Amino acid sequence: MPLPALPALALLSPQHRSLRQKLLISLTAFSVVLLVLLGYSAYRIALEETQEILDKQIKEMAYFLAETSIEHLDSAFRPNHRYDETDVFIDIWTYPIAGNTIPPSIQTASIQAPTTQASSSQKSVPKEDPDHIRLPRLAQPRFQRIHSSRGELKVFVLPLTDRQIQISQQLKVRRHLAQELALNMLVPYVVLVPFLVLGLGLLIRRLFRPVDALQVAIASRSHGDLTPIDTRHLPLEIKPAIDEFNQLFARIEQAQQQQQQFIADAAHELRSPITALNLQLKVLQKTLPPEVTQDRNFSRLQQGLQRMQHLVLQMMTLAHQAAQPVSPQPPTDLAAQVHFVIEQLMLSARKKNIELGMENNSADPLQLAADPAQLQSILFNIVDNAIKYTPIGGEIAIRLSSAAQWVYFVVEDSGPGVAVADYAKLTERFVRLPQVNQDIVGSGLGLAIVHDAVQQLGGTLEFDQADHLGGLLVKVSLPLGTFDAIGDSGQASPVLHTRPD
């Protein structure tokens, strides 16, 4: 069974791509590891210094006792007492007289002490050594570590001619002192660690400001904005990637210009021969007998020419719309433009006996900062599309409303509607849904033209199921124009509002 991932490690996993979090967690983890290493180093240094100082004190104490006349001294150990660095065990005993038996305490030592000739003034038998800490007679002064019932001891032995002085101290006392010194040295660092992490977070946030500004700049760009991204204030680590993006934008812009030029040239070249064919077909329709003009093949020919003519007009509109620069526009009344489009399409609606109605729910004038021709293209394509796919005797409802500096143009029909999964395909170029009646004249460009035009005006295009009529509902949201005072040019200067989140 796999172990659950730690939260800190999860943030460093490939699924989490926040470089800011990775830096902060990595630097914090490095600080903690550094704290542990510093603590261990401080402990080792403090322990060595403590050993050196206390060894020197014990040694000086032993030589001081050597100048005294003390011949015997037994240290006492209290198991329940807590010893510190000032506590030592002092043991002094005289050597045994030659010929005497070596005391049991010396026999139990790790090294057997040799017997020596002693004067009559020396004591013949040492006292008892219940803790077995006395070492045998040594030839030279030295330090030694022993294990006894008192714990691990650091012992300094000073052998004299008549006696031996032994001063010992518990090693755990020295270790405890070294730990206290190390902790005291680390307390300032531990206190400063939270401030260090906070400072690192603020520093990382400050260093990432150019990246945040880049994110905001990219997010605020429109879909058709291919201008180069400013890289002057970007870090050197990401500047090459942005340079590659700028080169990609340049190639895309060049390809779009070539595509637009091709569409415009093709539409222009096709327009004249198709118009001539359409005129010739009308002449034939007038000169040929009715049984020929009413033939099914003749009707298909006429319908094909209409489709081709419609396609050419849509291609020319698309090319003109893509090449049109964005510039301030005078105020345009949306309601007036809707009435104009309805008048143009009323004949098409009557041919199919479609009821075409309009409802304006806004009490204020719906003034838009938009090109009238571009606005008419949006309205015409949406209403014309609704008329095409609404069955004979159907109904189309047009509603206008406004709220919070936005105007809404809604068209719903009683046609067959569109599946929700196919909404995204409605704005794709040259795409017609399989369930669409292929006898209906269309090019697959109408709603694509609407989508691009709405985007240029800073609005949105949405699709939904019509609640009242049961067909497709198309909703266009456009920002209302707020116009400054009349300038020297005699026209109002528009100010566009961006759509809120």
XYZ file of C-alpha atoms in Angstrom:
501
model
C 0.000 0.000 0.000
C 1.636 3.293 -1.047
C 2.272 5.877 1.632
C 0.326 9.153 1.378
C 2.312 12.056 0.006
C 3.249 14.837 2.381
C 1.659 18.246 1.627
C 5.034 19.920 1.224
C 6.201 17.228 -1.194
C 2.871 17.383 -3.053
C 3.428 21.058 -3.791
C 6.802 20.166 -5.304
C 5.308 17.463 -7.507
C 5.039 17.967 -11.303
C 1.263 18.426 -10.986
C 1.800 21.693 -9.100
C 3.574 24.167 -11.330
C 3.763 27.179 -8.983
C 7.413 28.175 -9.099
C 6.763 30.686 -6.329
C 5.578 27.980 -3.925
C 8.426 25.691 -4.935
C 10.998 28.394 -4.212
C 9.486 29.300 -0.854
C 9.160 25.671 0.293
C 12.625 24.760 -0.986
C 14.268 27.725 0.734
C 12.337 27.021 3.942
C 13.368 23.368 3.850
C 16.966 24.435 3.189
C 16.790 26.786 6.195
C 15.531 23.957 8.414
C 18.275 21.603 7.210
C 20.812 24.372 7.750
C 19.426 24.876 11.262
C 19.928 21.172 12.032
C 23.473 21.234 10.661
C 24.289 24.391 12.575
C 22.854 22.841 15.731
C 24.977 19.723 15.366
C 28.089 21.749 14.522
C 27.473 24.073 17.460
C 27.060 21.088 19.756
C 30.306 19.473 18.578
C 32.246 22.715 18.903
C 30.748 23.445 22.326
C 31.531 19.902 23.475
C 35.167 20.166 22.373
C 35.560 23.556 24.045
C 33.884 22.264 27.202
C 36.146 19.208 27.290
C 39.234 21.360 26.889
C 38.256 23.866 29.582
C 37.085 21.288 32.138
C 40.105 19.050 31.477
C 42.350 21.999 32.164
C 40.499 22.785 35.404
C 40.700 19.165 36.585
C 44.386 19.007 35.757
C 45.127 22.230 37.625
C 43.100 20.956 40.570
C 45.110 17.700 40.671
C 48.457 19.507 40.685
C 47.170 21.822 43.379
C 46.246 18.819 45.537
C 49.663 17.312 44.881
C 51.219 20.224 46.794
C 49.093 19.516 49.830
C 49.685 16.887 52.522
C 46.388 15.102 51.983
C 47.188 11.384 51.884
C 43.758 9.880 51.611
C 40.390 11.085 50.333
C 37.369 9.064 49.222
C 34.720 10.616 46.957
C 31.038 10.007 47.661
C 28.398 9.451 45.002
C 24.713 10.309 45.450
C 22.640 8.590 42.785
C 19.656 10.936 43.117
C 21.695 14.103 42.986
C 21.912 16.048 39.730
C 25.528 16.941 39.105
C 26.677 19.851 36.983
C 29.940 21.024 35.475
C 31.219 22.294 38.859
C 31.033 18.857 40.469
C 33.992 16.464 40.415
C 34.964 13.267 42.267
C 38.328 13.448 44.073
C 40.024 10.256 45.199
C 43.479 10.135 46.840
C 45.117 7.026 48.198
C 48.629 5.945 49.158
C 50.424 3.041 47.600
C 50.478 -0.267 49.559
C 53.647 -1.320 51.415
C 55.791 -3.917 49.683
C 54.757 -7.469 50.486
C 51.172 -6.607 51.266
C 48.363 -7.961 49.215
C 46.964 -5.670 46.607
C 43.537 -4.522 47.677
C 40.501 -5.933 45.875
C 39.737 -2.551 44.402
C 43.018 -2.527 42.544
C 42.699 -6.177 41.576
C 39.457 -5.435 39.836
C 40.988 -2.691 37.716
C 41.676 -3.313 34.052
C 45.440 -3.001 34.567
C 47.253 -4.573 37.504
C 49.346 -2.083 39.471
C 52.920 -3.146 40.387
C 54.060 -3.028 43.998
C 56.698 -0.521 45.024
C 58.890 0.106 48.010
C 57.263 2.650 50.323
C 58.433 4.507 53.387
C 57.181 3.738 56.879
C 55.105 6.924 56.898
C 52.796 5.670 54.121
C 49.471 4.059 54.874
C 49.575 0.350 54.321
C 46.000 -0.316 53.058
C 43.722 1.944 50.981
C 40.139 2.485 51.922
C 37.252 0.698 50.310
C 36.317 1.508 46.667
C 32.641 0.428 46.400
C 32.106 2.017 42.968
C 35.328 0.576 41.491
C 36.539 3.815 40.007
C 40.152 3.761 41.220
C 42.697 3.000 38.568
C 45.939 1.080 39.165
C 49.154 2.926 39.626
C 50.231 4.661 36.430
C 53.651 5.679 35.298
C 52.647 9.021 33.781
C 49.784 11.493 34.332
C 47.061 11.061 31.822
C 43.330 11.282 31.069
C 41.254 8.175 30.714
C 37.622 7.206 30.247
C 36.062 4.511 32.400
C 32.624 2.979 32.872
C 31.423 2.526 36.418
C 28.298 2.509 38.521
C 28.547 6.308 38.487
C 28.217 6.319 34.732
C 30.802 7.131 32.102
C 33.593 9.176 33.653
C 36.437 11.305 32.382
C 39.337 10.682 34.772
C 42.649 12.466 35.250
C 45.207 10.404 37.104
C 48.287 12.050 38.684
C 50.700 9.420 40.101
C 53.136 10.692 42.772
C 55.939 8.919 44.551
C 53.866 8.028 47.566
C 50.257 8.358 46.471
C 47.986 8.726 43.469
C 45.496 11.525 42.893
C 42.472 10.807 40.740
C 39.870 13.411 39.761
C 36.897 12.295 37.705
C 33.774 13.892 36.261
C 30.646 12.499 34.628
C 30.711 12.837 30.842
C 26.943 13.372 30.676
C 27.489 16.590 32.615
C 29.785 17.828 29.901
C 27.404 16.758 27.168
C 24.521 18.519 28.873
C 26.594 21.689 29.179
C 27.510 21.467 25.482
C 23.828 21.054 24.570
C 22.882 24.130 26.583
C 25.605 26.184 24.922
C 24.544 24.992 21.446
C 20.884 25.761 22.136
C 21.780 29.217 23.417
C 23.704 29.862 20.214
C 20.753 28.645 18.087
C 18.000 30.555 19.893
C 18.486 33.751 17.838
C 18.443 31.761 14.614
C 15.281 29.856 15.626
C 13.562 33.125 16.548
C 14.551 34.672 13.228
C 13.441 31.700 11.079
C 9.754 32.829 10.803
C 10.885 36.332 9.883
C 13.329 34.803 7.410
C 10.540 32.806 5.758
C 8.304 35.900 5.672
C 11.114 37.948 4.184
C 11.785 35.278 1.580
C 8.081 35.231 0.665
C 8.009 39.009 0.232
C 11.252 38.952 -1.730
C 9.996 36.199 -4.040
C 6.732 38.082 -4.507
C 8.642 41.234 -5.415
C 10.919 39.370 -7.816
C 7.889 37.784 -9.504
C 6.171 41.115 -10.164
C 7.371 41.199 -13.799
C 5.964 37.676 -14.267
C 2.635 38.719 -12.719
C 2.548 41.795 -14.950
C 3.235 39.556 -17.944
C 0.347 37.265 -16.933
C -2.033 40.220 -16.628
C -0.872 41.631 -19.963
C -1.423 38.316 -21.755
C -4.802 37.723 -20.066
C -6.049 41.178 -21.069
C -5.117 40.788 -24.734
C -7.920 40.248 -27.196
C -8.055 37.099 -29.294
C -6.801 38.911 -32.390
C -4.025 40.928 -30.731
C -0.742 39.706 -32.184
C 1.419 42.674 -31.200
C 4.774 41.723 -29.631
C 4.957 41.400 -25.852
C 7.215 43.939 -24.157
C 10.234 42.086 -22.751
C 12.251 45.019 -21.441
C 11.437 44.406 -17.762
C 11.306 40.613 -17.833
C 13.900 38.382 -16.128
C 16.541 36.892 -18.371
C 15.316 33.360 -17.538
C 11.931 33.820 -19.268
C 12.871 36.456 -21.841
C 13.959 33.865 -24.478
C 10.598 32.075 -24.182
C 8.679 35.342 -24.655
C 10.907 36.198 -27.623
C 9.877 32.901 -29.169
C 6.224 33.781 -28.542
C 6.742 37.135 -30.255
C 8.258 35.401 -33.263
C 5.304 33.008 -33.279
C 2.890 35.968 -33.168
C 4.703 37.509 -36.118
C 4.419 34.286 -38.140
C 0.726 33.913 -37.254
C 0.038 37.516 -38.207
C 1.820 37.023 -41.505
C -0.142 33.835 -42.183
C -3.421 35.568 -41.305
C -2.621 38.448 -43.612
C -1.882 36.009 -46.413
C -5.119 34.148 -45.685
C -7.137 37.359 -45.617
C -5.549 38.512 -48.834
C -6.298 35.169 -50.477
C -9.940 35.268 -49.341
C -10.338 38.848 -50.554
C -8.699 38.103 -53.912
C -10.704 34.914 -54.393
C -13.978 36.615 -53.510
C -13.207 39.517 -55.800
C -12.260 37.252 -58.707
C -15.351 35.065 -58.223
C -17.788 37.887 -57.787
C -17.838 39.052 -61.410
C -18.287 35.653 -63.159
C -20.914 34.544 -60.626
C -22.823 37.780 -61.125
C -22.650 37.251 -64.900
C -23.880 33.664 -64.515
C -26.737 34.831 -62.345
C -27.753 37.424 -64.971
C -27.565 34.828 -67.739
C -29.737 32.499 -65.670
C -32.357 35.222 -65.218
C -32.329 35.889 -68.991
C -32.833 32.170 -69.655
C -35.632 32.088 -67.127
C -37.439 34.802 -69.045
C -36.825 33.415 -72.554
C -37.268 29.670 -71.997
C -40.695 28.050 -71.767
C -42.164 27.606 -68.246
C -41.883 23.807 -68.373
C -38.071 24.210 -68.645
C -37.635 26.895 -66.003
C -39.772 24.932 -63.577
C -37.710 21.802 -64.049
C -36.003 20.398 -60.951
C -32.520 20.553 -62.489
C -33.019 24.196 -63.443
C -34.091 24.968 -59.862
C -31.000 23.237 -58.516
C -28.809 25.275 -60.859
C -30.460 28.457 -59.688
C -30.062 27.418 -56.044
C -26.387 26.565 -56.560
C -25.695 29.974 -58.056
C -27.426 31.636 -55.130
C -25.304 29.634 -52.703
C -22.118 30.580 -54.531
C -23.113 34.240 -54.644
C -23.916 34.163 -50.922
C -20.573 32.500 -50.178
C -18.663 35.151 -52.114
C -20.454 37.947 -50.279
C -19.708 36.310 -46.924
C -16.049 35.845 -47.829
C -15.776 39.496 -48.823
C -17.434 40.537 -45.576
C -15.051 38.333 -43.567
C -11.971 39.715 -45.344
C -13.143 43.302 -44.935
C -13.924 42.751 -41.266
C -10.517 41.213 -40.502
C -8.668 44.035 -42.243
C -10.703 46.789 -40.613
C -8.625 48.630 -37.961
C -10.072 49.252 -34.517
C -10.784 52.957 -34.085
C -13.152 55.158 -32.044
C -16.645 55.205 -33.526
C -19.514 57.705 -33.251
C -22.624 56.701 -31.285
C -24.909 54.246 -33.067
C -28.537 53.567 -32.075
C -28.972 49.803 -31.776
C -32.778 49.906 -31.970
C -32.652 51.844 -35.252
C -30.208 49.339 -36.725
C -32.449 46.420 -35.683
C -35.455 48.071 -37.400
C -33.361 48.552 -40.541
C -32.309 44.875 -40.632
C -35.871 43.681 -40.011
C -37.094 45.779 -42.937
C -34.459 44.184 -45.165
C -35.365 40.632 -44.137
C -39.127 41.072 -43.839
C -39.689 39.784 -47.381
C -37.744 36.577 -46.638
C -39.794 36.061 -43.472
C -43.098 36.575 -45.319
C -42.176 34.032 -47.973
C -42.091 31.389 -45.207
C -45.054 32.913 -43.344
C -42.801 33.515 -40.286
C -43.985 35.851 -37.568
C -41.101 38.244 -36.875
C -41.508 40.400 -33.774
C -39.308 42.826 -31.830
C -39.537 43.935 -28.197
C -37.481 46.751 -26.682
C -37.369 46.506 -22.892
C -34.954 49.384 -22.403
C -36.306 52.803 -21.453
C -32.995 54.511 -22.272
C -31.476 54.945 -25.744
C -29.206 52.036 -26.647
C -26.167 53.954 -27.895
C -23.186 51.843 -28.957
C -19.690 52.939 -29.980
C -19.680 50.735 -33.069
C -19.395 51.005 -36.842
C -22.950 50.949 -38.252
C -21.936 48.608 -41.087
C -20.295 46.185 -38.648
C -23.315 46.300 -36.349
C -25.661 45.678 -39.296
C -23.532 42.670 -40.294
C -23.977 41.176 -36.798
C -27.740 41.747 -36.722
C -28.307 40.683 -40.326
C -26.465 37.378 -40.041
C -28.187 36.380 -36.788
C -31.723 37.221 -37.982
C -31.103 35.806 -41.472
C -29.800 32.586 -39.914
C -32.941 32.339 -37.756
C -35.198 32.827 -40.799
C -33.353 30.126 -42.760
C -33.725 27.431 -40.127
C -37.205 28.315 -38.853
C -39.865 26.150 -40.526
C -42.760 27.589 -42.516
C -45.316 29.232 -40.244
C -42.803 29.516 -37.403
C -41.980 32.397 -35.116
C -38.917 34.546 -34.388
C -38.685 36.856 -31.370
C -36.163 39.687 -31.053
C -35.609 41.343 -27.682
C -33.500 44.340 -26.682
C -32.574 45.187 -23.098
C -29.851 46.900 -21.093
C -28.377 46.607 -17.612
C -25.199 47.820 -15.892
C -23.637 49.537 -18.913
C -24.374 46.566 -21.163
C -26.922 46.081 -23.930
C -28.326 42.658 -24.830
C -29.617 41.599 -28.242
C -31.470 38.258 -28.075
C -32.957 36.292 -30.991
C -34.856 33.036 -30.463
C -36.695 30.951 -33.032
C -39.057 27.996 -33.222
C -36.698 25.931 -35.352
C -35.259 22.491 -34.566
C -32.550 23.975 -32.348
C -28.952 22.802 -31.868
C -27.509 20.273 -29.428
C -25.485 21.766 -26.595
C -22.424 19.767 -27.672
C -22.519 21.501 -31.065
C -22.598 25.094 -29.776
C -18.836 25.475 -30.172
C -19.035 24.409 -33.829
C -21.499 27.184 -34.702
C -18.747 29.826 -34.806
C -16.243 27.736 -36.768
C -15.614 28.814 -40.337
C -17.032 26.753 -43.210
C -18.658 24.324 -40.771
C -22.259 23.220 -41.250
C -23.824 20.734 -38.883
C -24.751 17.321 -40.360
C -28.402 17.616 -39.306
C -28.831 20.875 -41.233
C -30.989 20.735 -44.349
C -28.458 20.996 -47.158
C -31.034 22.604 -49.443
C -30.852 25.753 -47.307
C -28.519 28.291 -48.851
C -25.555 28.865 -46.519
C -21.786 29.042 -46.413
C -20.938 28.217 -42.786
C -19.512 31.714 -42.321
C -22.442 33.705 -40.948
C -22.003 33.082 -37.221
C -18.202 33.068 -37.595
C -18.492 36.623 -38.957
C -20.782 37.513 -36.052
C -18.360 36.035 -33.506
C -15.361 37.984 -34.857
C -17.317 41.220 -35.072
C -18.667 40.880 -31.527
C -15.161 40.182 -30.250
C -13.873 43.330 -31.957
C -16.574 45.355 -30.197
C -15.605 43.921 -26.807
C -18.745 41.816 -26.421
C -19.696 38.171 -26.121
C -21.761 35.732 -28.203
C -23.714 33.008 -26.375
C -26.040 30.162 -27.423
C -28.793 28.481 -25.456
C -32.072 26.631 -25.805
C -35.053 28.935 -26.365
C -37.435 28.564 -23.437
C -40.527 30.036 -25.132
C -40.173 28.978 -28.767
C -38.125 25.798 -28.303
C -35.476 26.512 -30.945
C -32.062 28.163 -30.730
C -31.454 31.269 -28.633
C -28.635 33.595 -29.689
C -27.564 36.281 -27.219
C -25.187 39.128 -28.057
C -23.832 41.262 -25.174
C -22.238 44.571 -26.142
C -20.870 47.387 -23.945
C -22.851 50.586 -23.940
C -20.856 53.586 -25.071
C -20.353 56.513 -22.680
C -19.528 59.575 -24.692
C -17.559 62.596 -23.598
C -18.389 66.149 -24.517
C -18.378 67.099 -28.177
C -14.844 67.835 -29.296
C -13.391 70.001 -32.024
C -14.372 67.462 -34.661
C -18.049 67.894 -33.826
C -18.455 64.210 -32.829
C -18.746 62.599 -29.441
C -15.697 60.698 -28.222
C -16.672 57.174 -27.073
C -15.268 55.400 -24.080
C -15.739 51.614 -24.042
C -16.306 49.722 -20.801
C -14.865 46.241 -20.343
C -17.119 43.354 -19.393
C -16.990 42.442 -15.682
C -16.015 38.926 -14.618
